[in-house]
Short mmCIF file of C-alpha atoms in Angstrom, two decimals:
data_model
loop_
_atom_site.label_atom_id
_atom_site.label_comp_id
_atom_site.label_asym_id
_atom_site.label_seq_id
_atom_site.Cartn_x
_atom_site.Cartn_y
_atom_site.Cartn_z
CA MET A 200 121.52 76.24 84.04
CA ASP A 201 124.65 77.85 82.59
CA VAL A 202 124.50 81.46 83.71
CA LEU A 203 127.99 82.50 82.57
CA PRO A 204 127.03 83.48 78.98
CA LEU A 205 124.25 85.67 80.34
CA LEU A 206 126.59 87.35 82.82
CA LYS A 207 129.16 87.98 80.11
CA SER A 208 126.51 89.54 77.84
CA LEU A 209 125.79 92.00 80.64
CA GLY A 210 129.47 92.86 81.10
CA VAL A 211 129.94 91.13 84.45
CA PRO A 212 133.59 90.17 85.12
CA THR A 213 133.54 86.43 85.77
CA GLY A 214 136.94 85.99 87.36
CA SER A 215 135.52 85.38 90.85
CA VAL A 216 132.32 83.70 89.71
CA GLY A 217 132.24 80.09 90.84
CA LYS A 218 135.04 80.53 93.36
CA GLY A 219 133.29 81.39 96.62
CA VAL A 220 131.35 79.83 99.46
CA LEU A 221 128.11 81.74 98.86
CA ARG A 222 125.97 79.42 96.75
CA VAL A 223 123.54 81.09 94.34
CA VAL A 224 120.45 78.96 93.74
CA SER A 225 117.75 79.47 91.12
CA PRO A 226 114.22 79.17 92.54
CA VAL A 227 113.07 78.08 89.08
CA ASP A 228 114.36 74.53 89.56
CA GLY A 229 116.52 74.59 92.67
CA SER A 230 119.72 74.28 90.66
CA THR A 231 122.96 75.98 91.68
CA LEU A 232 123.73 78.82 89.30
CA THR A 233 127.20 79.53 90.69
CA SER A 234 129.00 80.55 93.87
CA LEU A 235 130.59 83.83 94.94
CA PRO A 236 133.06 84.98 97.60
CA PRO A 237 131.44 87.12 100.34
CA ALA A 238 132.91 90.44 101.40
CA SER A 239 135.12 90.38 104.49
CA PRO A 240 135.02 93.12 107.17
CA ASP A 241 138.22 94.49 105.63
CA ASN A 242 136.54 94.55 102.21
CA VAL A 243 133.71 96.63 103.69
CA ASN A 244 136.12 99.07 105.33
CA ARG A 245 138.11 99.58 102.16
CA ALA A 246 134.93 100.06 100.16
CA VAL A 247 133.80 102.81 102.54
CA VAL A 248 137.18 104.54 102.24
CA ARG A 249 136.96 104.48 98.44
CA ALA A 250 133.38 105.75 98.57
CA GLN A 251 134.44 108.68 100.75
CA GLU A 252 137.09 109.60 98.19
CA ALA A 253 134.51 109.42 95.41
CA PHE A 254 132.17 111.66 97.40
CA LEU A 255 134.77 114.42 97.75
CA ALA A 256 135.08 114.59 93.95
CA TRP A 257 131.48 113.93 92.91
CA ARG A 258 129.90 116.56 95.18
CA MET A 259 131.77 119.21 93.17
CA VAL A 260 130.21 118.15 89.86
CA PRO A 261 127.13 120.27 88.96
CA ALA A 262 123.88 118.41 89.50
CA PRO A 263 122.78 118.61 85.82
CA ARG A 264 126.06 116.91 84.85
CA ARG A 265 125.38 114.23 87.43
CA GLY A 266 121.98 113.80 85.84
CA GLU A 267 123.59 113.29 82.45
CA LEU A 268 125.47 110.26 83.81
CA ILE A 269 122.21 108.74 85.01
CA ARG A 270 120.60 109.48 81.64
CA ARG A 271 123.36 107.47 79.97
CA PHE A 272 122.83 104.68 82.49
CA GLY A 273 119.19 104.58 81.42
CA ASP A 274 120.25 104.22 77.79
CA THR A 275 122.55 101.34 78.74
CA LEU A 276 119.68 99.64 80.54
CA ARG A 277 117.46 100.03 77.49
CA ALA A 278 120.07 98.27 75.38
CA HIS A 279 120.31 95.37 77.85
CA LYS A 280 116.70 95.13 79.03
CA GLU A 281 116.01 91.59 77.85
CA PRO A 282 119.14 89.83 79.20
CA LEU A 283 118.88 91.63 82.54
CA ALA A 284 115.20 90.67 82.82
CA ARG A 285 116.10 87.06 82.10
CA LEU A 286 118.70 87.11 84.87
CA VAL A 287 116.11 88.55 87.27
CA THR A 288 113.79 85.66 86.45
CA LEU A 289 116.52 83.06 86.85
CA GLU A 290 117.65 84.38 90.20
CA CYS A 291 114.45 85.52 91.94
CA GLY A 292 111.80 83.51 90.09
CA LYS A 293 109.37 86.21 88.97
CA ILE A 294 107.83 85.68 85.54
CA LEU A 295 109.60 87.27 82.57
CA GLU A 296 106.80 89.77 82.02
CA GLU A 297 107.24 91.11 85.55
CA ALA A 298 111.04 90.98 85.26
CA ARG A 299 110.85 93.15 82.14
CA GLY A 300 108.65 95.51 84.11
CA GLU A 301 111.24 95.68 86.87
CA VAL A 302 113.99 96.65 84.43
CA GLN A 303 111.63 99.22 82.92
CA GLU A 304 111.20 100.63 86.41
CA MET A 305 114.97 101.13 86.51
CA ILE A 306 114.80 102.98 83.20
CA ASP A 307 111.91 105.10 84.46
CA ILE A 308 113.78 106.17 87.59
CA CYS A 309 116.79 107.10 85.43
CA ASP A 310 114.53 109.41 83.41
CA PHE A 311 113.01 110.83 86.58
CA ALA A 312 116.40 111.41 88.22
CA CYS A 313 117.84 113.08 85.14
CA GLY A 314 115.02 115.62 85.15
CA LEU A 315 115.31 115.97 88.91
CA SER A 316 118.95 117.02 88.55
CA ARG A 317 117.72 120.46 87.43
CA GLN A 318 115.04 120.67 90.13
CA LEU A 319 116.79 120.24 93.48
CA TYR A 320 114.94 123.29 94.69
CA GLY A 321 115.31 125.14 97.94
CA LEU A 322 112.98 127.84 99.32
CA THR A 323 113.33 131.56 99.84
CA MET A 324 111.67 132.83 103.03
CA ALA A 325 110.71 136.35 104.05
CA SER A 326 112.90 137.70 106.83
CA GLU A 327 111.49 139.83 109.63
CA ARG A 328 114.66 141.92 109.56
CA PRO A 329 115.06 144.77 107.03
CA GLY A 330 117.78 144.21 104.46
CA HIS A 331 117.98 140.46 105.10
CA ARG A 332 117.22 137.45 102.94
CA MET A 333 116.54 133.93 104.13
CA ALA A 334 116.83 130.82 102.00
CA GLU A 335 117.53 127.11 102.21
CA THR A 336 120.07 125.24 100.12
CA TRP A 337 120.50 121.51 99.61
CA HIS A 338 123.91 119.83 99.51
CA PRO A 339 125.17 116.29 98.87
CA LEU A 340 124.95 114.16 102.00
CA GLY A 341 127.79 111.65 101.84
CA VAL A 342 128.21 107.90 101.42
CA VAL A 343 124.88 106.09 101.00
CA GLY A 344 124.46 102.43 101.90
CA VAL A 345 121.68 100.37 100.30
CA ILE A 346 120.44 97.00 101.55
CA SER A 347 117.98 95.42 99.12
CA ALA A 348 115.68 92.38 99.18
CA PHE A 349 115.39 89.42 96.82
CA ASN A 350 111.93 90.17 95.45
CA PHE A 351 112.98 93.30 93.56
CA PRO A 352 116.67 92.58 93.06
CA VAL A 353 117.45 95.59 90.85
CA ALA A 354 114.60 98.15 90.88
CA VAL A 355 114.70 99.15 94.55
CA TRP A 356 118.47 99.67 94.35
CA ALA A 357 117.90 101.82 91.27
CA TRP A 358 115.36 103.96 93.14
CA ASN A 359 118.02 104.74 95.71
CA PHE A 360 121.06 104.75 93.48
CA CYS A 361 119.83 107.08 90.75
CA LEU A 362 118.58 109.68 93.21
CA ALA A 363 121.65 109.39 95.42
CA VAL A 364 124.05 109.86 92.48
CA VAL A 365 122.12 112.83 91.09
CA CYS A 366 122.17 114.34 94.60
CA GLY A 367 125.97 114.02 94.66
CA ASN A 368 126.60 110.81 96.61
CA PRO A 369 128.35 107.47 96.03
CA VAL A 370 126.49 104.24 96.87
CA LEU A 371 127.54 101.01 98.59
CA TRP A 372 125.11 98.20 97.75
CA LYS A 373 124.57 95.10 99.87
CA PRO A 374 122.09 93.03 97.84
CA SER A 375 120.16 90.06 99.15
CA ASP A 376 122.39 87.01 99.39
CA LYS A 377 119.70 85.23 97.36
CA THR A 378 120.12 87.54 94.33
CA PRO A 379 123.75 88.72 94.12
CA LEU A 380 124.12 88.09 90.37
CA CYS A 381 121.47 90.68 89.55
CA ALA A 382 123.44 93.19 91.61
CA LEU A 383 126.68 92.42 89.82
CA ALA A 384 124.92 92.81 86.47
CA ALA A 385 123.28 96.15 87.33
CA HIS A 386 126.59 97.42 88.68
CA ALA A 387 128.42 96.31 85.51
CA LEU A 388 125.90 98.13 83.32
CA PHE A 389 126.38 101.32 85.32
CA LEU A 390 130.14 101.02 84.88
CA GLN A 391 129.63 100.74 81.13
CA ALA A 392 127.81 104.08 81.20
CA ALA A 393 130.36 105.66 83.55
CA ARG A 394 133.30 104.72 81.30
CA GLN A 395 131.79 106.89 78.56
CA PHE A 396 131.28 109.86 80.89
CA GLU A 397 134.07 112.34 81.53
CA GLY A 398 134.42 113.28 85.18
CA ALA A 399 132.84 110.31 86.94
CA PRO A 400 135.14 109.25 89.80
CA ALA A 401 135.88 105.62 90.40
CA ASP A 402 133.79 103.87 93.06
CA LEU A 403 130.58 105.86 92.69
CA SER A 404 129.00 102.42 92.72
CA GLN A 405 130.28 99.43 94.71
CA VAL A 406 128.68 96.06 95.45
CA LEU A 407 129.31 94.17 98.68
CA ILE A 408 128.23 90.54 98.43
CA GLY A 409 127.43 88.89 101.75
CA GLY A 410 124.92 88.07 104.43
CA ALA A 411 123.64 89.78 107.54
CA ASP A 412 127.14 90.54 108.85
CA THR A 413 127.85 92.72 105.80
CA GLY A 414 124.64 94.67 106.37
CA LYS A 415 125.47 95.09 110.05
CA ALA A 416 128.90 96.47 109.14
CA LEU A 417 127.30 99.15 106.95
CA ALA A 418 124.77 99.98 109.66
CA ALA A 419 127.48 100.41 112.28
CA ASP A 420 129.88 102.50 110.16
CA ALA A 421 129.63 106.20 111.06
CA ARG A 422 131.07 107.10 107.65
CA VAL A 423 127.86 105.86 105.99
CA ALA A 424 125.68 108.97 106.16
CA LEU A 425 122.43 107.26 105.10
CA LEU A 426 121.47 103.60 105.19
CA SER A 427 118.47 102.69 103.05
CA ALA A 428 117.23 99.23 104.01
CA THR A 429 114.46 97.29 102.30
CA GLY A 430 113.33 93.97 103.73
CA SER A 431 111.46 92.42 106.61
CA THR A 432 110.36 94.17 109.78
CA ARG A 433 112.72 91.85 111.64
CA MET A 434 115.64 93.15 109.58
CA GLY A 435 114.57 96.73 110.22
CA ARG A 436 114.48 96.14 113.97
CA ALA A 437 118.06 94.88 113.78
CA VAL A 438 119.42 97.67 111.58
CA ALA A 439 117.61 100.84 112.69
CA PRO A 440 118.83 100.94 116.33
CA VAL A 441 122.43 100.49 115.19
CA VAL A 442 122.19 103.43 112.81
CA ALA A 443 120.35 105.54 115.38
CA ALA A 444 122.98 104.82 118.05
CA ARG A 445 125.56 106.63 115.92
CA PHE A 446 123.05 109.39 114.95
CA GLY A 447 123.06 108.32 111.33
CA ARG A 448 120.12 108.49 108.96
CA SER A 449 118.09 105.45 108.01
CA LEU A 450 115.46 105.04 105.32
CA LEU A 451 113.36 101.95 106.04
CA GLU A 452 110.97 100.18 103.66
CA LEU A 453 109.88 97.09 105.56
CA GLY A 454 106.90 94.73 105.81
CA GLY A 455 103.43 95.20 104.41
CA ASN A 456 100.09 93.58 105.25
CA ASN A 457 97.98 95.21 102.62
CA ALA A 458 94.19 95.27 102.46
CA MET A 459 91.58 95.97 99.82
CA VAL A 460 88.15 97.19 100.86
CA VAL A 461 85.38 96.20 98.45
CA THR A 462 82.11 98.07 98.99
CA ALA A 463 78.56 97.27 97.93
CA SER A 464 78.81 99.70 95.01
CA ALA A 465 82.12 98.34 93.68
CA ASP A 466 82.66 97.26 90.08
CA LEU A 467 83.27 93.57 90.82
CA ASP A 468 84.76 92.86 87.39
CA LEU A 469 87.41 95.49 88.02
CA ALA A 470 87.96 94.35 91.60
CA ALA A 471 88.41 90.71 90.60
CA GLN A 472 91.10 91.63 88.06
CA ALA A 473 92.95 93.74 90.61
CA ILE A 474 92.72 91.05 93.29
CA LEU A 475 94.29 88.41 91.05
CA PHE A 476 97.36 90.48 90.17
CA SER A 477 97.77 92.04 93.61
CA ALA A 478 97.49 88.73 95.48
CA ALA A 479 99.04 86.25 93.04
CA GLY A 480 101.55 88.38 91.12
CA THR A 481 105.20 87.67 91.96
CA ALA A 482 103.83 84.60 93.81
CA GLY A 483 102.64 86.90 96.59
CA GLN A 484 106.20 88.02 97.29
CA ARG A 485 105.86 91.78 96.88
CA CYS A 486 105.86 94.01 99.93
CA THR A 487 102.70 95.50 98.38
CA SER A 488 101.04 92.11 97.68
CA LEU A 489 97.39 91.94 98.67
CA ARG A 490 97.11 89.95 101.92
CA ARG A 491 93.64 90.91 103.20
CA LEU A 492 90.35 91.24 101.32
CA LEU A 493 87.63 93.11 103.25
CA VAL A 494 84.31 92.70 101.46
CA HIS A 495 80.84 94.07 102.17
CA THR A 496 78.50 91.25 103.13
CA SER A 497 76.10 92.02 100.26
CA VAL A 498 78.68 91.21 97.56
CA ALA A 499 81.00 88.83 99.41
CA LYS A 500 79.60 85.55 98.13
CA LYS A 501 79.55 86.66 94.50
CA LEU A 502 83.07 88.10 94.61
CA LEU A 503 84.70 85.27 96.55
CA VAL A 504 83.35 82.65 94.16
CA ARG A 505 85.06 84.52 91.33
CA VAL A 506 88.32 84.94 93.23
CA GLY A 507 88.40 81.28 94.20
CA ALA A 508 87.81 80.23 90.60
CA ALA A 509 90.58 82.54 89.37
CA PHE A 510 93.02 81.19 91.95
CA GLY A 511 92.12 77.66 90.88
CA LYS A 512 92.95 78.21 87.23
CA VAL A 513 95.71 80.85 87.20
CA PRO A 514 98.71 79.31 85.38
CA VAL A 515 101.41 78.31 87.86
CA GLY A 516 104.67 77.17 86.33
CA ASN A 517 108.13 77.85 84.97
CA PRO A 518 108.52 81.65 84.96
CA LEU A 519 110.71 81.51 81.85
CA LYS A 520 107.82 80.14 79.78
CA SER A 521 105.19 82.36 78.17
CA GLY A 522 101.71 81.96 79.58
CA THR A 523 102.89 81.47 83.16
CA LEU A 524 101.45 84.02 85.57
CA VAL A 525 102.68 82.65 88.92
CA GLY A 526 106.25 81.48 89.32
CA PRO A 527 107.97 79.82 92.27
CA LEU A 528 108.45 80.86 95.85
CA ILE A 529 112.02 81.91 96.54
CA ASP A 530 112.94 78.72 98.44
CA GLY A 531 111.78 75.86 100.63
CA ALA A 532 111.64 78.05 103.73
CA ALA A 533 109.06 80.24 102.00
CA TRP A 534 106.92 77.17 101.22
CA ASP A 535 107.21 76.00 104.82
CA ALA A 536 106.08 79.43 106.05
CA MET A 537 103.10 79.35 103.69
CA ALA A 538 102.07 75.86 104.77
CA ALA A 539 102.41 76.80 108.45
CA ALA A 540 100.31 79.95 108.01
CA LEU A 541 97.55 78.01 106.26
CA ALA A 542 97.54 75.44 109.05
CA ARG A 543 97.25 78.20 111.67
CA ALA A 544 94.44 79.84 109.74
CA GLY A 545 92.57 76.54 109.60
CA LYS A 546 92.89 76.07 113.35
CA ALA A 547 91.55 79.60 113.83
CA GLY A 548 88.36 78.74 111.98
CA GLY A 549 89.40 79.71 108.48
CA THR A 550 88.24 77.84 105.37
CA VAL A 551 91.15 77.26 103.00
CA GLU A 552 90.66 76.99 99.25
CA HIS A 553 93.63 75.91 97.11
CA GLY A 554 97.12 76.73 98.40
CA GLY A 555 98.68 73.36 97.66
CA ARG A 556 102.09 72.71 96.22
CA VAL A 557 102.25 72.47 92.42
CA ARG A 558 104.61 70.07 90.67
CA VAL A 559 106.11 71.69 87.56
CA PRO A 560 107.74 69.46 84.91
CA GLY A 561 111.48 70.07 84.67
CA CYS A 562 111.46 72.15 87.86
CA SER A 563 111.44 69.46 90.53
CA GLY A 564 113.72 71.45 92.84
CA GLY A 565 111.51 74.54 92.79
CA PHE A 566 108.78 75.37 95.29
CA TYR A 567 105.63 76.24 93.40
CA ALA A 568 102.32 76.93 95.14
CA ARG A 569 98.78 77.61 93.99
CA PRO A 570 97.49 80.87 95.50
CA ALA A 571 95.32 80.29 98.57
CA LEU A 572 92.02 81.98 99.41
CA VAL A 573 91.26 81.74 103.13
CA LYS A 574 87.83 82.80 104.38
CA MET A 575 88.37 83.97 107.95
CA PRO A 576 85.74 84.66 110.63
CA ALA A 577 87.85 87.58 111.95
CA GLN A 578 91.33 89.09 111.85
CA HIS A 579 93.09 86.38 113.84
CA ASP A 580 96.75 86.76 114.81
CA VAL A 581 97.81 84.88 111.67
CA VAL A 582 96.15 87.59 109.60
CA HIS A 583 98.13 90.25 111.44
CA THR A 584 101.38 88.52 110.46
CA GLU A 585 102.88 89.09 107.00
CA THR A 586 103.56 85.77 105.27
CA PHE A 587 105.57 86.28 102.09
CA ALA A 588 103.50 83.92 99.94
CA PRO A 589 100.30 83.97 97.84
CA ILE A 590 97.78 83.81 100.70
CA LEU A 591 94.70 86.02 100.64
CA TYR A 592 92.61 86.25 103.83
CA ALA A 593 89.00 87.26 103.14
CA MET A 594 86.68 88.81 105.75
CA THR A 595 83.35 90.61 105.62
CA TRP A 596 81.93 93.82 107.07
CA ARG A 597 78.56 95.63 107.24
CA HIS A 598 79.40 99.22 108.23
CA PHE A 599 81.98 101.35 106.42
CA ASP A 600 83.61 102.55 109.64
CA ASP A 601 84.26 98.90 110.50
CA ALA A 602 85.97 98.36 107.13
CA ILE A 603 88.37 101.24 107.77
CA ALA A 604 89.04 99.99 111.29
CA MET A 605 89.85 96.52 109.90
CA ASN A 606 92.15 98.03 107.28
CA ASN A 607 94.08 99.89 109.98
CA ALA A 608 94.09 97.13 112.63
CA VAL A 609 97.40 95.50 111.63
CA PRO A 610 100.91 96.58 112.73
CA GLN A 611 102.04 97.34 109.17
CA GLY A 612 101.01 100.34 107.08
CA LEU A 613 102.33 100.12 103.53
CA SER A 614 99.61 99.86 100.87
CA SER A 615 95.81 99.83 100.76
CA ALA A 616 93.01 100.09 98.25
CA ILE A 617 89.26 100.59 98.05
CA PHE A 618 86.89 99.58 95.25
CA THR A 619 83.77 101.72 95.26
CA SER A 620 81.56 103.82 93.01
CA ASP A 621 80.62 106.13 95.90
CA VAL A 622 82.73 109.31 95.95
CA ARG A 623 82.03 109.77 99.68
CA GLU A 624 83.48 106.36 100.50
CA ALA A 625 86.48 106.98 98.25
CA GLU A 626 87.28 110.37 99.70
CA THR A 627 86.77 109.18 103.28
CA PHE A 628 89.18 106.31 102.64
CA LEU A 629 91.82 108.82 101.45
CA SER A 630 91.17 111.29 104.27
CA ALA A 631 92.76 111.69 107.69
CA THR A 632 90.08 109.38 109.13
CA GLY A 633 90.61 106.74 106.45
CA SER A 634 93.49 104.42 105.57
CA ASP A 635 96.59 104.87 107.73
CA CYS A 636 98.91 103.52 105.02
CA GLY A 637 101.58 105.30 103.03
CA ILE A 638 99.82 104.23 99.83
CA ALA A 639 96.03 104.49 99.51
CA ASN A 640 94.42 103.72 96.13
CA VAL A 641 90.93 103.95 94.68
CA ASN A 642 89.75 101.37 92.13
CA ILE A 643 93.22 99.94 91.53
CA GLY A 644 95.04 97.23 93.47
CA THR A 645 97.64 97.51 96.21
CA SER A 646 100.67 96.62 94.06
CA GLY A 647 102.28 97.98 90.92
CA ALA A 648 103.23 101.49 92.05
CA GLU A 649 104.68 104.01 89.60
CA ILE A 650 108.01 105.69 90.35
CA GLY A 651 106.58 109.22 90.23
CA GLY A 652 105.10 108.97 93.71
CA ALA A 653 106.96 108.52 96.98
CA PHE A 654 106.98 104.83 97.92
CA GLY A 655 106.81 103.66 101.53
CA GLY A 656 104.55 103.30 104.53
CA GLU A 657 103.86 103.89 108.19
CA LYS A 658 104.03 101.96 111.48
CA GLU A 659 106.12 98.77 111.19
CA THR A 660 106.67 99.49 107.50
CA GLY A 661 109.30 101.93 108.72
CA GLY A 662 108.22 105.40 107.64
CA GLY A 663 110.74 105.76 104.82
CA ARG A 664 109.97 107.08 101.33
CA GLU A 665 111.82 106.15 98.15
CA ALA A 666 111.55 106.93 94.42
CA GLY A 667 109.44 109.94 93.40
CA SER A 668 107.91 113.12 94.80
CA ASP A 669 110.40 114.71 97.23
CA ALA A 670 112.11 111.47 98.30
CA TRP A 671 115.33 113.01 96.95
CA LYS A 672 115.60 115.05 100.14
CA ASN A 673 116.66 111.87 101.99
CA TYR A 674 119.94 111.96 100.07
CA MET A 675 120.86 115.59 100.78
CA ARG A 676 121.50 117.83 103.74
CA ARG A 677 119.66 121.12 104.17
CA ALA A 678 121.26 124.39 105.18
CA THR A 679 119.27 127.47 106.19
CA ASN A 680 121.01 130.67 105.10
CA THR A 681 120.47 134.25 106.24
CA VAL A 682 122.20 136.99 104.27
CA ASN A 683 122.42 140.55 105.62
CA HIS A 684 122.80 142.98 102.72
CA SER A 685 122.16 146.10 104.83
CA ARG A 686 124.52 148.25 106.89
CA ALA A 687 122.70 147.55 110.17
CA LEU A 688 122.63 144.47 112.44
CA PRO A 689 119.09 144.08 113.79
CA LEU A 690 118.44 140.94 115.86
CA ALA A 691 115.52 138.60 115.41
CA GLN A 692 112.53 138.78 117.75
CA GLY A 693 113.30 142.50 118.32
CA ILE A 694 116.07 141.76 120.82
CA ARG A 695 118.36 144.71 121.69
CA PHE A 696 121.90 143.84 122.73
CA THR A 697 124.17 146.89 122.58
CA ILE A 698 126.65 148.67 124.80
#
C-alpha cells in the first residue's frame, strides 16, 4: 500500500518517512507501510526544553483565546475527516465506519474544549473571619506528556491534548509504535490550524516517535508536570512508580475486563444488539470491549443461542471495504494471545463456539479472527485476565447479589452494563453497593462512550479520568486564596497571638 499520497494530503512532511528503523506495518494485510526514525534520548530532552519555553508564553494567553485555537483545530479536522479516518484504518485496522467515528470524537472534544475555555471555574468559600474572602483559582500546570495506545490512535490523544492546550499547557505525545503515522497526521493538522492563529507559540504540540524507552524518558523527566498514559496494566505498573518517585502527576487509563449483566426482565433484542457491538466491534480491541456476559439462568439459553448465531455470521474482512463489521487483530502476537486464551478456557471446562482464524482474500498477511463465545462454568483465572481480542466469556447466575459480585470480582474496573426492565435492579447496579467500575450503564453496552462524561475506571484500570465532566482539573494546578479587605488581622480558629 502506498501511504505517501495520503500523508501528503494530510500535510505530513515526508522528508524522514521511509528513512528509519521503526517499521510501520498495516494490520490489514501485513504489508509494510513505511519506516520512521525513532527519537533519541537527546531528542526527548530537546523536546522538553522547547515545550517549557512554549509553556511560559502560552500560560499568559487568556483561556478563551486558547479555546479559539482548538475551535480552529476542530474545523481543520472536519475538512480532513475522511483521509484521516482512512489512515486510522490502514494503520490500526478498525473498520472505516469506526475510524470515522474516532475522528468525529476528536471534533467533538474540540467543541467541548472550546466551550470549556470560558468555564474553568473556581469556587468562592465563606470565611470565618470578618472582612475576609476565600476563593480558589486554577492555573496552567506545565508540560503534559501523553502516551497513547494503538487501538485509538488519535482520539485519546485529542482528549488530552485539547483540554491541556485550553488549560494553558503544551503537549509531548509518544504514540504507540504501531500507529505513529496517525500521530504525525494529527499533529500536522493541528499545525495547519496553529499557523492561522496569531499568538500560538511554536512547540505547543510535539510528537516523539519511539518505543518503551521514549515513554520511560518522559516518565522520568521531572520537567513533565503530568504524564497521561493509556495502555495495558503492565505498562501502567512500569510508568506510574517512576512518575511517583519524582512526585509528578500521572493520569492512568489502563486495562478493562468489562461485564454486562442481563436479568430475567431484560429486553433480549436490545441486549443482543449491544452484545454484538460491544464484544465484536474493533475486533474486541477496545479497553471498553465486552469480555464477560453474566446472564440470569432463566434467559441464558435463549440469549446465548442468539449471540452465538450473530458471532457466526458477523462479516469479518478487509476493514476498508463496506459491509465489513470486524477487521483484523493488530498483529500475530494478538492472534497468539487469543488462541492461547481459548485453549486455557477449554482446559478450564469452557465450551468454545467460533473463534477460529478467518482467511481474507487479498489480506493474507493480516490476522483475522471470528469472535468467540465461550460458555464458562465459573470465573476461572483466564476470565480474570484481559485478552485484547474478540472473546466473550458467558456465565450464569440466579440471585442478583451474585451477579453484582461476579461483575466486581475481577482486578479491573473500567466499564460495566446491566440490561433490565426493573428500576430497582437498575438503580442498585448504579448505587454504592452495585458496580465498582468507573463507567456503569443501563440498557446500553459497555463501549462507545461519549466525550461529555469523564472516561476512566478504578482498581487496575488506574483511577484516571479523561475527556468530559471535570477531567480538565488534571491539567491545572489549584491555588486557595484568602484576601483580607479589613483593617484587622484576626486568626483562624479563634487563635490569639499578640504582644
